Amino acid sequence: MPVVLILGATSDIGVAIAKKFAAEKYGVILASRNPEQLSPLKSDLAIRFGIDCYSCQFDAMDFGSHQNFYQSLPVKPDIAICIFGYMKDNEFVSAHPDELVRTIGTNFTGAASILNIIARDFSKRKSGTIVGISSVAGLRGRQSNYIYGSAKAGFIAYLSGLRNRLFRDQVHVLTVLPGFVNTSMTEDLQLPPLLTAQPVEVAVALYKGVSKKKNTIYVKWFWKWIMLIIKMIPEPIFKKLRL
Amino acid sequence: MKKSVSNWGNYPVIESDERFFTLKEKLNSLLKEDKQLIARGNGRCYGDAGLADQIISTVKFDKVLAFDTTNGIFECQSGLTLDKILDVIVPKGWFLPVTPGTKFISVGGAVASDIHGKNHHVDGSFSNHVMEIELILASGETIICTPELHHDLFTATCGGMGLTGIITRVKFGLKKIETAYIKQKQVKARNLDHVLELFEEYKHYTYSVAWIDCLKKGSHFGRSILILGEHASKDDLTEKQKTAPLVLPIKKQVSIPFFFPSFVLNKWSVQLFNFLYYNKNFKNEINNVVPYEPFFYPLDAILNWNRGYGRKGFVQYQFVLPLSQKDGLTAILQKISSKGLGSFLAVLKVFGKQESLISFPDEGYTLALDFPVRKGLFDFLDELDQMVLQFGGRIYLSKDARMKPEIFWKSYPHAVEFADIVRKYDPGSRFSSVQSKRLLQTK
């Protein structure tokens, strides 16, 4: 039974991805800050899909613990998926220094720190898949969301470099750019329904991306074109826009 | 953020702030905001029972917690729907102890409505098989109740429409099966008397229900098809089915993509449908073996069938009359027939004995039919209510959207006792729905 490690398994997208891989008969390791919260999902996956399921504690911001965390996993994964993220209102984050550190620390430093450890192991084993969920917000900094966006931009660059580095070791690296997703994180935002994906759509697209060894995927196809247009706006004009 | 919400009947539609949770911690923090609210599962009750200004949706609280495959005991979070449960239990040789005509309801909803099924005369209602309920009270306290522990809370929660608290976890017993198939018998009945005789004749069958044409007049008044069933044993199956007796062949679902315009349903189209339905069975009796899905959930194969009634929606009217009131049943059916407002088909079932506080089933006849919302309908239903009351019957709260409070207080014999228990556990009416405000708080 191949095994998938899900970092950030209590999030709505994490749950959907865990279900998708369990349905495809993968063993699942669920990791999150509060492992007691994982116990219903753990029993659900094990009973419903008849797979092995483990849960363990992982804190993205506790960088020093990452090495130990990976060493003490019950089995080593074949696929590692990094889902966790932290997003608060940009104004609020810019006014609170600890929130800024937490936003960048979770979305970039924490992600790069744990994936770096996993990448070294996969590289040695000459196999494996690493999936990072970044964000279309990382493709161009906008005044409404640039702190979160810059961390996600860093993560996109990290994944792209990792893909380049691990190519000759037969390790596959997939970058996922979901666009708007209907989750607890976005519950209070007014999202345009046509542009918004459901967590299960992210899970299906991600699973397909892993199977087909894609480099970068957008969950909904039009985001690629929307972001292309946004990226192409010349800076002298862009800086005057309210995006 | 408010949005439009309605239940399965698409009537009424209200503006509501709907909140979701996957973790108990989130639910607890939602409950700290001091607002009136109601829990809502998959929104398959028909009327206004799951609606309120603030809705706490359990649909994401849907994990399987334990499944004892030796003794057939299942435990899950309240938002899990019956279709997902069937996917897990049927391949292991177990079945739901009681199931309604749709598998798309949540377990929490099954308890709150104390659902009944085609086997009520043999197995009772859902709550007869519930071993444990965990719920969060208005005080924020988590409490576990069983038929013995906190007995008053348990009985008021079963069929209590979510007014005692938010159901978070349910543990219940399952029924052993050998195959995923049903040995079905369909018998045509000439008229109402005939079908009631047939119910009596075949009462030893585990499952029974009749589809009745309530528009036919004269000597064929109440003509119907009685559908009976038993879980099939391995020997009943074909060689091909025997290779995987607990797995059903995959079937496609169709969906009604938009609301039908309201003129589609009229007296003539309904009569034509009923004619075709009744005459699709050429023989007077058909015996066959069918997968459990079309037997229990014929309408689930058509997703969004509720849109067939148009944008104004419909109400489903379901009442029960005591066994002694056969004439009452005839009188009510005749009134519906003469008005010509009724639905494609009505569903008739004979309930067995049940003692309960606020649950709907009672020994007697129960009839359910759909009425598309149109001018004059509610006045007509008020007249029907009076007849139901006069014959000692009552109306199913899970399908109700318009009953007058005095009908509720007069027709549910333990309504006062129920209200007292609700007040004891929720003195400030924290949990309240559009329905409970209409029915309960007006007294």
XYZ file of C-alpha atoms in Angstrom:
686
model
C 0.000 0.000 0.000
C 1.612 3.317 -1.051
C 1.481 5.970 1.660
C 0.619 9.646 1.458
C 1.589 12.191 4.115
C -0.831 15.083 4.507
C 0.579 18.120 6.287
C -2.346 20.242 7.461
C -4.989 17.513 7.526
C -7.685 19.300 9.517
C -8.282 21.911 6.816
C -11.222 21.392 4.445
C -8.860 20.824 1.519
C -6.783 18.458 3.648
C -9.843 16.370 4.504
C -10.922 16.209 0.855
C -7.442 15.145 -0.267
C -7.176 12.517 2.480
C -10.516 11.047 1.361
C -9.498 11.032 -2.291
C -6.232 9.191 -1.659
C -7.879 6.788 0.801
C -10.497 5.997 -1.851
C -7.621 5.202 -4.222
C -6.297 2.762 -1.595
C -3.387 4.783 -0.271
C -2.336 4.483 3.338
C -2.668 7.927 4.929
C -0.604 9.778 7.532
C -2.510 12.759 8.850
C -0.509 15.547 10.439
C -1.723 18.703 12.136
C -1.006 20.961 15.082
C -3.691 19.346 17.200
C -3.676 15.565 16.623
C -6.733 14.906 18.866
C -8.785 16.739 16.268
C -7.699 14.156 13.703
C -9.212 11.157 15.422
C -12.695 11.298 13.767
C -11.095 11.618 10.318
C -8.703 8.792 11.117
C -11.487 6.378 12.083
C -13.571 7.540 9.118
C -10.857 6.796 6.556
C -9.857 3.485 8.109
C -13.436 2.176 8.375
C -14.793 3.593 5.159
C -11.917 2.717 2.857
C -10.266 -0.142 4.722
C -6.815 1.474 4.657
C -4.105 2.031 7.275
C -4.339 5.489 8.751
C -2.049 7.214 11.249
C -2.182 10.613 12.862
C 0.601 12.697 14.317
C 1.411 16.129 15.643
C 3.023 18.684 13.347
C 3.495 22.401 13.834
C 4.639 24.348 10.763
C 5.890 27.255 12.894
C 8.001 25.032 15.176
C 10.825 24.778 12.628
C 13.196 23.086 15.055
C 10.866 20.107 15.468
C 10.607 19.267 11.772
C 13.593 16.919 11.578
C 12.353 14.921 14.546
C 8.834 14.869 13.199
C 9.957 13.286 9.938
C 12.293 10.813 11.665
C 9.552 9.528 13.947
C 6.864 8.899 11.305
C 5.456 5.347 11.585
C 6.223 4.724 7.895
C 7.987 6.870 5.334
C 5.607 8.335 2.757
C 5.716 7.934 -1.027
C 3.862 11.191 -1.522
C 4.098 14.260 0.718
C 1.444 16.949 0.365
C 1.912 20.323 2.005
C -1.507 21.953 2.472
C -1.306 24.067 5.589
C -1.618 27.791 5.251
C -2.472 30.844 7.278
C -4.360 33.839 5.970
C -5.755 36.856 7.779
C -6.892 40.233 6.465
C -3.922 42.128 4.978
C -4.606 45.350 6.912
C -4.779 43.421 10.167
C -1.559 41.542 9.389
C 0.335 44.686 8.436
C -0.708 46.316 11.710
C 0.408 43.364 13.881
C 4.087 42.361 13.552
C 3.559 38.912 15.107
C 0.796 38.214 12.566
C 3.169 39.158 9.748
C 5.783 36.769 11.076
C 3.170 34.043 11.444
C 1.810 34.556 7.912
C 5.232 34.349 6.309
C 6.465 31.720 8.757
C 3.590 29.336 8.111
C 3.112 29.834 4.375
C 6.776 29.995 3.409
C 9.423 29.187 6.020
C 7.488 26.312 7.604
C 6.628 24.800 4.243
C 10.180 25.100 2.887
C 11.623 23.767 6.146
C 9.644 20.516 6.238
C 9.744 19.912 2.477
C 13.490 20.368 2.507
C 13.837 17.477 4.957
C 11.441 15.303 2.939
C 13.165 16.241 -0.355
C 16.537 15.060 0.946
C 15.060 11.698 1.890
C 13.219 11.285 -1.443
C 16.359 12.307 -3.302
C 18.309 9.558 -1.517
C 15.557 7.006 -2.213
C 15.380 8.139 -5.866
C 11.575 8.152 -5.783
C 8.596 10.028 -4.423
C 6.275 12.906 -5.103
C 6.159 16.264 -3.361
C 3.061 18.410 -3.693
C 2.888 22.010 -2.529
C -0.346 23.941 -2.426
C 0.513 27.534 -3.096
C -1.837 30.226 -4.338
C -2.618 32.368 -7.368
C -2.087 35.230 -4.912
C 1.635 34.443 -5.227
C 1.749 35.273 -8.926
C 1.666 39.056 -8.506
C 1.628 41.189 -5.382
C -1.608 43.118 -4.944
C -2.320 45.735 -2.279
C -5.205 43.728 -0.834
C -3.237 40.580 -0.064
C 0.495 41.098 -0.613
C 1.863 39.747 2.664
C 0.198 36.356 2.273
C 0.824 36.599 -1.477
C 4.553 37.213 -1.070
C 4.928 34.154 1.170
C 3.054 32.064 -1.405
C 5.253 33.584 -4.153
C 8.305 32.435 -2.225
C 6.775 28.989 -1.949
C 6.134 28.844 -5.720
C 9.800 29.734 -6.370
C 10.931 27.158 -3.799
C 8.864 24.393 -5.442
C 10.062 25.320 -8.908
C 13.690 25.154 -7.751
C 13.042 21.869 -5.990
C 11.482 20.411 -9.149
C 14.574 21.433 -11.105
C 16.932 20.009 -8.494
C 15.091 16.690 -7.976
C 14.340 15.952 -11.620
C 17.435 13.791 -12.078
C 16.575 11.842 -8.895
C 13.187 10.807 -10.364
C 11.355 12.799 -7.703
C 8.237 14.541 -8.969
C 7.326 17.989 -7.638
C 3.845 19.385 -8.248
C 2.757 22.968 -7.620
C -0.984 23.458 -7.117
C -2.567 26.878 -7.543
C -6.163 26.504 -6.423
C -7.667 29.991 -6.885
C -10.743 30.653 -4.715
C -11.855 27.620 -2.734
C -14.931 27.345 -0.598
C -13.417 26.536 2.837
C -13.552 27.677 6.455
C -10.650 30.039 5.667
C -12.774 31.886 3.100
C -16.173 31.455 4.819
C -16.506 35.142 5.628
C -15.420 36.390 2.207
C -17.833 37.105 -0.600
C -16.405 34.864 -3.324
C -17.705 34.857 -6.909
C -19.477 31.457 -7.178
C -18.384 30.818 -10.777
C -14.705 31.263 -9.932
C -14.852 29.295 -6.688
C -13.878 25.625 -6.444
C -15.054 23.106 -3.849
C -12.409 21.288 -1.748
C -13.272 18.023 -3.506
C -12.429 19.610 -6.880
C -9.003 20.529 -5.519
C -8.535 16.933 -4.366
C -9.527 15.466 -7.738
C -7.337 17.903 -9.703
C -4.405 17.277 -7.373
C -4.748 13.497 -7.641
C -4.810 13.780 -11.435
C -1.779 16.087 -11.358
C 0.144 13.537 -9.267
C -0.851 10.619 -11.544
C 0.069 12.510 -14.713
C 3.261 13.944 -13.261
C 2.278 17.531 -13.990
C 4.483 20.459 -12.962
C 1.953 23.150 -12.142
C -1.815 22.865 -12.115
C -4.650 25.319 -11.688
C -7.777 23.759 -10.199
C -10.054 25.710 -12.503
C -8.597 26.218 -15.980
C -9.513 29.882 -16.380
C -7.309 30.981 -13.492
C -4.296 30.443 -15.731
C -5.658 33.034 -18.159
C -6.912 35.435 -15.518
C -3.490 35.427 -13.865
C -1.730 35.738 -17.207
C -3.626 38.948 -17.885
C -2.936 40.263 -14.382
C 0.762 39.447 -14.751
C 0.932 41.242 -18.094
C -0.387 44.592 -16.872
C 2.621 46.976 -16.997
C 3.804 48.054 -13.561
C 3.239 51.823 -14.133
C -0.447 51.036 -14.717
C -0.704 48.191 -12.191
C 0.462 50.322 -9.285
C -2.434 52.718 -9.871
C -5.067 49.969 -9.829
C -6.981 48.931 -6.748
C -6.632 45.152 -6.814
C -23.345 36.671 5.287
C -27.003 35.889 4.584
C -28.160 33.796 1.686
C -31.389 32.217 0.502
C -32.098 28.818 2.014
C -35.005 26.432 1.672
C -35.558 22.772 2.372
C -36.590 20.047 -0.064
C -40.053 21.452 -0.828
C -38.535 24.799 -1.924
C -41.140 26.402 0.332
C -40.616 28.602 2.283
C -37.416 30.353 1.179
C -35.768 32.492 3.859
C -32.640 34.612 4.222
C -30.295 32.910 6.619
C -26.759 33.029 7.948
C -25.540 29.445 7.551
C -22.443 28.290 9.455
C -20.446 25.102 9.002
C -18.057 23.165 11.226
C -15.830 20.123 10.867
C -14.339 20.246 14.339
C -16.137 20.300 17.653
C -13.933 23.193 18.751
C -15.397 25.296 15.944
C -18.939 24.311 16.915
C -18.270 25.354 20.502
C -16.980 28.723 19.376
C -20.022 29.199 17.106
C -22.273 28.500 20.075
C -20.532 31.176 22.148
C -22.188 33.830 19.994
C -25.448 34.311 21.803
C -27.938 33.860 18.968
C -31.056 31.800 18.368
C -30.274 29.042 15.932
C -31.227 25.630 14.618
C -29.120 22.693 13.465
C -29.686 21.556 9.894
C -28.457 18.416 8.156
C -28.795 17.817 4.445
C -31.939 19.959 4.097
C -34.164 17.046 3.088
C -36.991 17.767 5.467
C -39.656 19.361 3.317
C -40.788 22.473 5.119
C -39.502 24.996 7.621
C -38.209 22.754 10.422
C -34.523 23.190 9.549
C -34.750 26.912 8.843
C -33.839 29.853 11.077
C -32.062 33.224 10.914
C -28.969 31.368 11.930
C -28.416 27.799 10.784
C -25.664 25.552 12.094
C -25.084 23.108 9.285
C -23.817 19.662 10.210
C -23.045 18.578 6.626
C -19.294 18.817 7.128
C -19.467 17.030 10.476
C -19.724 13.649 8.828
C -17.117 11.171 10.014
C -17.607 7.476 10.707
C -16.396 6.904 14.278
C -16.816 3.180 14.833
C -18.311 0.156 13.120
C -18.576 -3.110 15.006
C -18.926 -5.543 12.109
C -19.525 -8.499 14.438
C -22.507 -7.107 16.313
C -23.698 -4.560 13.763
C -23.253 -1.382 15.779
C -22.478 1.855 13.988
C -21.371 5.184 15.389
C -20.907 8.423 13.472
C -21.049 12.182 13.567
C -24.481 13.634 12.991
C -23.953 15.099 9.512
C -23.181 11.772 7.834
C -25.844 10.869 5.294
C -27.480 7.462 4.977
C -26.123 6.871 1.461
C -22.566 7.078 2.798
C -23.462 4.707 5.633
C -24.940 2.194 3.177
C -21.719 2.345 1.139
C -19.824 1.212 4.234
C -22.204 -1.288 5.830
C -23.829 -3.133 2.915
C -20.591 -4.718 1.616
C -20.032 -6.024 5.172
C -23.487 -7.610 5.305
C -25.409 -5.027 7.318
C -28.315 -2.708 6.552
C -30.015 0.310 8.113
C -32.562 -0.805 10.713
C -35.044 1.751 9.385
C -34.814 3.945 6.306
C -37.087 6.579 4.793
C -37.736 6.947 1.052
C -34.519 8.884 0.486
C -30.968 7.983 1.481
C -29.813 11.593 1.302
C -30.765 12.526 4.870
C -28.291 12.975 7.708
C -28.189 10.771 10.795
C -28.898 13.799 12.986
C -31.974 14.465 10.872
C -33.011 10.822 11.163
C -33.046 11.183 14.945
C -34.608 14.658 15.027
C -37.423 13.474 12.729
C -37.480 9.977 14.231
C -37.876 8.650 10.718
C -40.036 5.666 9.831
C -39.857 3.254 6.938
C -41.695 0.534 5.095
C -40.969 -1.820 8.007
C -42.547 0.288 10.741
C -45.156 -2.366 11.580
C -42.307 -4.828 12.288
C -39.309 -2.794 13.422
C -40.700 0.516 14.677
C -39.053 3.866 13.979
C -35.367 4.861 13.869
C -35.201 5.778 17.548
C -36.098 2.202 18.492
C -32.612 1.271 17.259
C -30.674 4.227 18.677
C -28.403 3.269 21.544
C -26.755 6.578 22.312
C -27.034 10.230 21.317
C -24.485 12.905 22.122
C -25.798 16.427 21.999
C -24.770 19.923 22.931
C -27.284 21.735 25.067
C -28.132 25.433 25.114
C -25.795 25.815 28.099
C -22.908 24.600 25.930
C -22.682 21.393 27.949
C -22.107 18.150 26.038
C -24.420 15.414 27.233
C -24.867 11.766 26.334
C -28.367 10.356 26.498
C -29.639 6.825 25.975
C -33.045 5.205 26.447
C -32.036 4.842 30.129
C -29.687 7.762 30.740
C -31.409 11.196 30.760
C -34.525 9.427 29.556
C -36.598 12.607 29.189
C -33.965 14.252 27.017
C -33.632 11.122 24.870
C -37.355 10.834 24.174
C -37.707 14.553 23.481
C -34.730 14.495 21.113
C -36.153 11.612 19.040
C -38.636 13.374 16.787
C -37.990 16.670 18.586
C -36.988 18.600 15.431
C -33.679 19.761 16.900
C -35.200 21.784 19.718
C -33.407 20.038 22.594
C -29.876 20.729 21.376
C -27.423 20.063 18.591
C -27.043 16.340 17.973
C -23.359 15.647 17.367
C -22.981 11.865 17.534
C -25.305 8.891 17.179
C -24.745 5.208 17.907
C -27.276 2.745 16.563
C -27.856 -0.912 15.759
C -27.926 -2.360 12.244
C -29.779 -5.219 10.606
C -27.994 -8.307 9.265
C -28.387 -9.041 5.554
C -27.123 -11.800 3.308
C -27.382 -9.901 0.040
C -27.879 -6.373 -1.272
C -31.073 -7.463 -3.014
C -34.759 -7.449 -2.158
C -37.294 -10.135 -2.993
C -40.121 -7.956 -4.174
C -43.806 -8.661 -4.655
C -46.114 -6.142 -6.308
C -49.846 -6.667 -6.063
C -52.422 -4.531 -7.826
C -55.405 -3.403 -5.793
C -58.725 -2.404 -7.391
C -59.623 0.197 -4.809
C -58.979 1.467 -1.306
C -60.819 -1.337 0.521
C -58.936 -3.876 -1.509
C -55.519 -2.422 -0.724
C -56.301 -2.256 2.992
C -57.328 -5.915 2.889
C -54.072 -6.724 1.135
C -52.067 -4.863 3.807
C -53.743 -7.116 6.384
C -53.201 -10.254 4.329
C -49.499 -9.510 3.826
C -48.692 -8.003 7.205
C -46.080 -10.697 7.874
C -43.908 -9.083 5.150
C -41.064 -6.973 6.558
C -41.514 -4.145 4.076
C -44.821 -2.890 2.743
C -46.064 0.287 1.120
C -48.682 1.181 -1.467
C -48.582 3.696 -4.300
C -52.101 4.954 -4.579
C -53.857 6.859 -7.347
C -55.859 9.419 -5.412
C -57.529 11.014 -8.404
C -59.478 7.979 -9.618
C -63.181 8.112 -8.804
C -66.063 5.609 -8.639
C -65.493 1.923 -7.992
C -61.759 2.316 -8.656
C -61.382 4.998 -6.028
C -58.079 4.381 -4.281
C -56.704 1.913 -6.803
C -53.120 1.164 -5.999
C -50.094 -1.049 -6.218
C -49.011 -2.688 -2.997
C -45.261 -3.205 -2.894
C -43.878 -5.809 -0.507
C -40.324 -6.879 0.168
C -37.977 -9.140 2.078
C -34.191 -9.057 2.122
C -33.189 -11.722 -0.388
C -31.042 -14.655 0.664
C -28.176 -15.906 -1.485
C -30.374 -18.674 -2.886
C -32.775 -16.109 -4.333
C -30.098 -14.587 -6.572
C -29.074 -15.390 -10.121
C -25.698 -17.035 -10.688
C -24.235 -13.712 -11.777
C -25.547 -11.869 -8.715
C -24.278 -14.654 -6.453
C -20.666 -13.907 -7.378
C -20.859 -10.635 -5.404
C -24.122 -10.761 -3.440
C -23.406 -7.653 -1.374
C -22.372 -5.393 -4.250
C -24.866 -3.623 -6.472
C -24.327 -2.993 -10.168
C -23.453 0.661 -10.824
C -26.372 2.724 -12.023
C -26.540 6.151 -13.615
C -28.394 9.010 -12.019
C -30.326 11.607 -13.929
C -30.990 15.091 -12.697
C -33.714 17.658 -13.285
C -31.487 20.570 -14.311
C -33.948 23.424 -13.754
C -37.306 24.243 -12.216
C -40.232 23.132 -14.383
C -42.700 25.858 -15.269
C -45.737 25.501 -13.026
C -48.216 24.716 -15.853
C -46.526 21.338 -16.412
C -48.399 19.920 -13.460
C -52.139 19.998 -13.791
C -55.077 17.700 -13.226
C -54.703 16.080 -16.633
C -50.961 15.504 -16.555
C -51.278 13.990 -13.076
C -54.140 11.751 -14.201
C -52.145 10.617 -17.220
C -49.121 9.834 -15.077
C -51.198 7.850 -12.609
C -52.842 5.930 -15.444
C -49.466 4.993 -16.876
C -48.050 4.125 -13.476
C -50.955 1.864 -12.542
C -51.028 0.142 -15.914
C -47.294 -0.390 -16.222
C -47.891 -3.620 -14.334
C -49.798 -5.814 -16.769
C -50.179 -8.704 -14.393
C -51.987 -8.468 -11.111
C -49.003 -9.810 -9.264
C -45.310 -9.521 -10.032
C -42.580 -11.297 -8.108
C -38.931 -10.454 -8.713
C -35.577 -9.823 -7.107
C -34.339 -6.226 -7.314
C -31.343 -4.298 -5.953
C -32.153 -2.509 -2.683
C -31.746 0.965 -4.204
C -34.773 1.160 -6.521
C -36.834 -0.683 -3.902
C -36.150 1.756 -1.061
C -35.171 4.903 -2.936
C -37.031 5.052 -6.268
C -36.900 8.853 -6.412
C -33.236 9.196 -5.448
C -32.350 8.050 -8.979
C -33.713 11.393 -10.180
C -31.600 14.045 -8.494
C -33.390 17.323 -7.780
C -36.816 15.838 -8.541
C -38.218 18.556 -6.286
C -37.634 21.030 -9.138
C -40.381 19.266 -11.063
C -42.876 21.233 -8.982
C -41.666 24.612 -10.197
C -40.111 27.588 -8.495
C -42.972 28.176 -6.087
C -42.238 24.836 -4.506
C -44.546 22.295 -2.938
C -45.592 20.983 0.408
C -45.795 17.351 1.231
C -48.784 16.520 3.340
C -48.436 13.441 5.514
C -50.858 12.483 8.205
C -51.596 9.406 10.294
C -55.023 8.230 11.442
C -55.741 5.558 14.068
C -56.574 2.072 12.747
C -60.204 2.509 13.755
C -60.576 5.437 11.357
C -60.747 3.692 8.011
C -63.777 5.814 7.110
C -61.791 8.894 7.955
C -59.123 7.827 5.499
C -61.757 7.404 2.805
C -63.299 10.770 3.590
C -59.966 12.605 3.397
C -58.931 10.855 0.215
C -62.275 11.683 -1.337
C -61.877 15.316 -0.462
C -58.422 15.393 -2.079
C -59.713 13.521 -5.103
C -62.640 15.909 -5.579
C -60.335 18.912 -5.397
C -57.896 17.504 -7.953
C -54.956 19.346 -6.384
C -52.982 16.278 -5.456
C -49.762 14.845 -6.699
C -48.653 12.149 -9.127
C -48.988 9.469 -6.561
C -49.727 9.222 -2.921
C -47.983 6.814 -0.598
C -50.041 4.731 1.781
C -48.630 2.694 4.639
C -49.980 0.980 7.718
C -47.938 1.780 10.839
C -47.507 -0.626 13.707
C -47.711 0.174 17.409
C -45.486 2.891 18.816
C -45.290 4.694 22.101
C -43.529 7.987 21.803
C -43.447 11.494 23.127
C -43.385 13.659 20.037
C -42.494 11.276 17.196
C -44.936 11.110 14.335
C -45.722 7.387 13.848
C -48.761 5.911 15.571
C -50.625 2.672 14.943
C -52.824 3.316 11.928
C -52.916 4.522 8.360
C -50.506 7.094 7.033
C -50.856 8.842 3.715
C -48.335 11.198 2.102
C -48.847 13.296 -0.984
C -47.356 16.354 -2.636
C -49.228 19.572 -3.298
C -47.580 22.176 -5.524
C -47.888 25.600 -3.895
C -50.622 27.605 -5.608
C -53.450 29.952 -4.776
C -56.022 28.504 -2.419
C -53.891 25.527 -1.418
C -53.272 26.553 2.176
C -56.978 27.149 2.839
C -57.665 23.706 1.466
C -54.965 22.138 3.649
C -56.434 23.915 6.687
C -59.676 22.126 5.919
C -57.829 18.824 5.663
C -56.123 19.533 9.005
C -59.535 19.879 10.626
C -60.562 16.493 9.255
C -57.314 14.866 10.400
C -57.851 16.321 13.859
C -61.467 15.216 13.935
C -60.470 11.625 13.144
C -57.823 11.627 15.884
C -54.805 11.898 13.618
C -51.796 14.163 13.305
C -49.390 15.661 10.766
C -45.713 14.863 10.258
C -43.619 17.810 11.446
C -40.697 17.024 9.100
C -42.920 17.675 6.127
C -44.931 20.517 7.527
C -44.522 24.151 6.493
C -47.899 25.687 7.258
C -49.868 23.924 9.997
C -51.675 26.232 12.433
C -50.438 26.033 16.048
C -53.799 24.983 17.482
C -53.769 21.905 15.252
C -50.353 20.947 16.602
C -51.313 21.373 20.265
C -54.546 19.449 19.836
C -53.215 16.603 17.689
C -49.974 15.713 19.490
C -51.164 14.263 22.802
C -47.830 14.832 24.584
C -47.085 18.273 23.146
C -47.243 20.008 26.533
C -44.922 17.466 28.139
C -42.527 17.841 25.199
C -42.536 21.631 25.498
C -41.795 21.320 29.240
C -38.735 19.144 28.576
C -37.510 21.533 25.873
C -37.906 24.438 28.310
C -36.083 22.528 31.035
C -33.000 22.017 28.848
C -33.301 25.242 26.843
C -35.024 27.853 29.016
C -34.120 30.746 26.720
C -35.341 29.037 23.506
C -31.826 29.167 22.114
C -32.699 26.461 19.612
C -35.605 27.583 17.523
C -36.632 27.234 13.912
C -39.172 28.989 11.732
C -41.380 25.994 12.467
C -40.932 26.042 16.236
C -41.652 29.775 16.307
C -44.826 29.118 14.344
C -46.012 26.119 16.338
C -44.422 25.979 19.747
C -43.832 29.479 20.977
C -47.284 30.739 20.171
C -48.868 28.936 23.079
